[in-house]
């Protein structure tokens, strides 16, 4: 707390009752006010403690509930490939494989497009193009038309953010009725022609890995774009000017100066998006096919950890709950690790850039 | 120029034209040069990819407007979900369910979040504050389905049944980190001189918080709350096995009952999307349109508030 800037007329020691006076602007807080103050501070502290306890409680709750299943199945749970509750056989290797496979593929597509959009936004292409068009019509200094480039840039930024605001269940619905019918003929043609490639070894019979990956990558794009744009924009402008001054073209500057400088921020964003992909449930549960198969084929149905939980929890008996809690614990462990790695990298990236600016 | 390097500096030139040896076409921008060509091609590629990335957005909006708008009548808002093969029907109970559950979740998470943020702002960089901040960031990365698993493990197993309360506590877990982190940012943005002026007037910390910090930071805090609400309203995974679903109103014997399975728009979309009946599918699209409108309005309202704060 900073020291009071104005000397108080009655500089009573803390805790003492203030001198009663009618028209003073500043006076010492009354006893009641001090009590309220300390009580309020304790409440705030208590709520902060509660937040920390909540995280601990979530982890403990899931771990404790998974206890019986952990004792029963041990590490074999992670390597088993059958899920048959009637026989008491439970293994989640297909789910782990499906989670990783769909997330990595979606991340590759999402990164390619996400970084491209981030470059498009941070370079101000749209604004420059519109400005050029306006200049042809000599409208670039017009009081209304002249604002168009900035407005359009803002609109584009909002549109990309809008992608993130659409609920995942709506993406799932869209995937079922738009993406699957759209890609199915192409997929089956590929299977017919180059079916000997393991990637295309199965027919796409509806839901499968490819539609799930496509929809998932659309959902990851806004995360990657937002964090990458931040990283690209915060590259000190003098670096760009120095590169231009040396005669570099725009893309030589982007590839050799700006992206390497912003690399850590971009990588942090990609890792956070990866964490998101691992935990994403609805779009995958609706599109991935929910069958326990390990296959590299893009057209084969598969399953993910989150989809397994979503499908089995509503009808789970007490025994199955323990098994599902074990699966949830595995998912929790993986996502927490990935997210921590992402935020550590992002923190270092911003510290580095701030150090560079000074 | 200084005569720093006499071996390179040319002898005095007698020619009149100092640019005689310069090829000016070299200095012009020309697509025939591979470097420039590459640059232009990459620019086009990036523009094309951006355009391509926006197609899904337009496709989603178009499908929502076309397939959802077709079915969007007044009765959809007032009627109960239809049984299979039944015609008509609506999702009035799901709208009420979503609103009630998100409302309760906000009632839990908003005070908790704002108080924690106040603590974080006052405690600055103390070790415990860093622990709290870390906890909030960890919660941000928590997959939404695990919030559902947590609520299932605590409330559903404890009370012995699916309920609106379990659903809203799962949503509250998801809303909390957004509220804490944005509220802390907003409180931090309050100019230091305002805090110092309050202290100079002899205000206690509590008075400073209630009369200076929170009113000044209010638009920012509200933005965070709106974003959290928008996210929670669209969540499906945490509700699937906490609130489950119901074909009836959230009432028992004419009174509001929070301890029974509750319908929500998101779960309705999920359930109906897998059904082979045309009527249910149309209702799913209409519900998706209503849900997206609900989420977007809240979201845009929140963003408008934050823009006003910046100005």
mmCIF file with all atom_site columns, C-alpha atoms in Angstrom, chain A residues 44 78 85 115 189 191 299 314:
data_model
loop_
_atom_site.group_PDB
_atom_site.id
_atom_site.type_symbol
_atom_site.label_atom_id
_atom_site.label_alt_id
_atom_site.label_comp_id
_atom_site.label_asym_id
_atom_site.label_entity_id
_atom_site.label_seq_id
_atom_site.pdbx_PDB_ins_code
_atom_site.Cartn_x
_atom_site.Cartn_y
_atom_site.Cartn_z
_atom_site.occupancy
_atom_site.B_iso_or_equiv
_atom_site.pdbx_formal_charge
_atom_site.auth_seq_id
_atom_site.auth_comp_id
_atom_site.auth_asym_id
_atom_site.auth_atom_id
_atom_site.pdbx_PDB_model_num
ATOM 1 C CA . UNK A 1 44  ? -10.958 -12.429 -0.633  1.00 0.00 ? 44  UNK A CA 1
ATOM 2 C CA . UNK A 1 78  ? -3.153  -48.251 -21.173 1.00 0.00 ? 78  UNK A CA 1
ATOM 3 C CA . UNK A 1 85  ? -17.912 -54.177 -20.088 1.00 0.00 ? 85  UNK A CA 1
ATOM 4 C CA . UNK A 1 115 ? -0.321  -19.135 -39.306 1.00 0.00 ? 115 UNK A CA 1
ATOM 5 C CA . UNK A 1 189 ? -12.626 -42.294 -55.276 1.00 0.00 ? 189 UNK A CA 1
ATOM 6 C CA . UNK A 1 191 ? -9.836  -45.409 -51.861 1.00 0.00 ? 191 UNK A CA 1
ATOM 7 C CA . UNK A 1 299 ? -11.293 -42.940 -43.658 1.00 0.00 ? 299 UNK A CA 1
ATOM 8 C CA . UNK A 1 314 ? -24.569 -41.459 -18.960 1.00 0.00 ? 314 UNK A CA 1
#
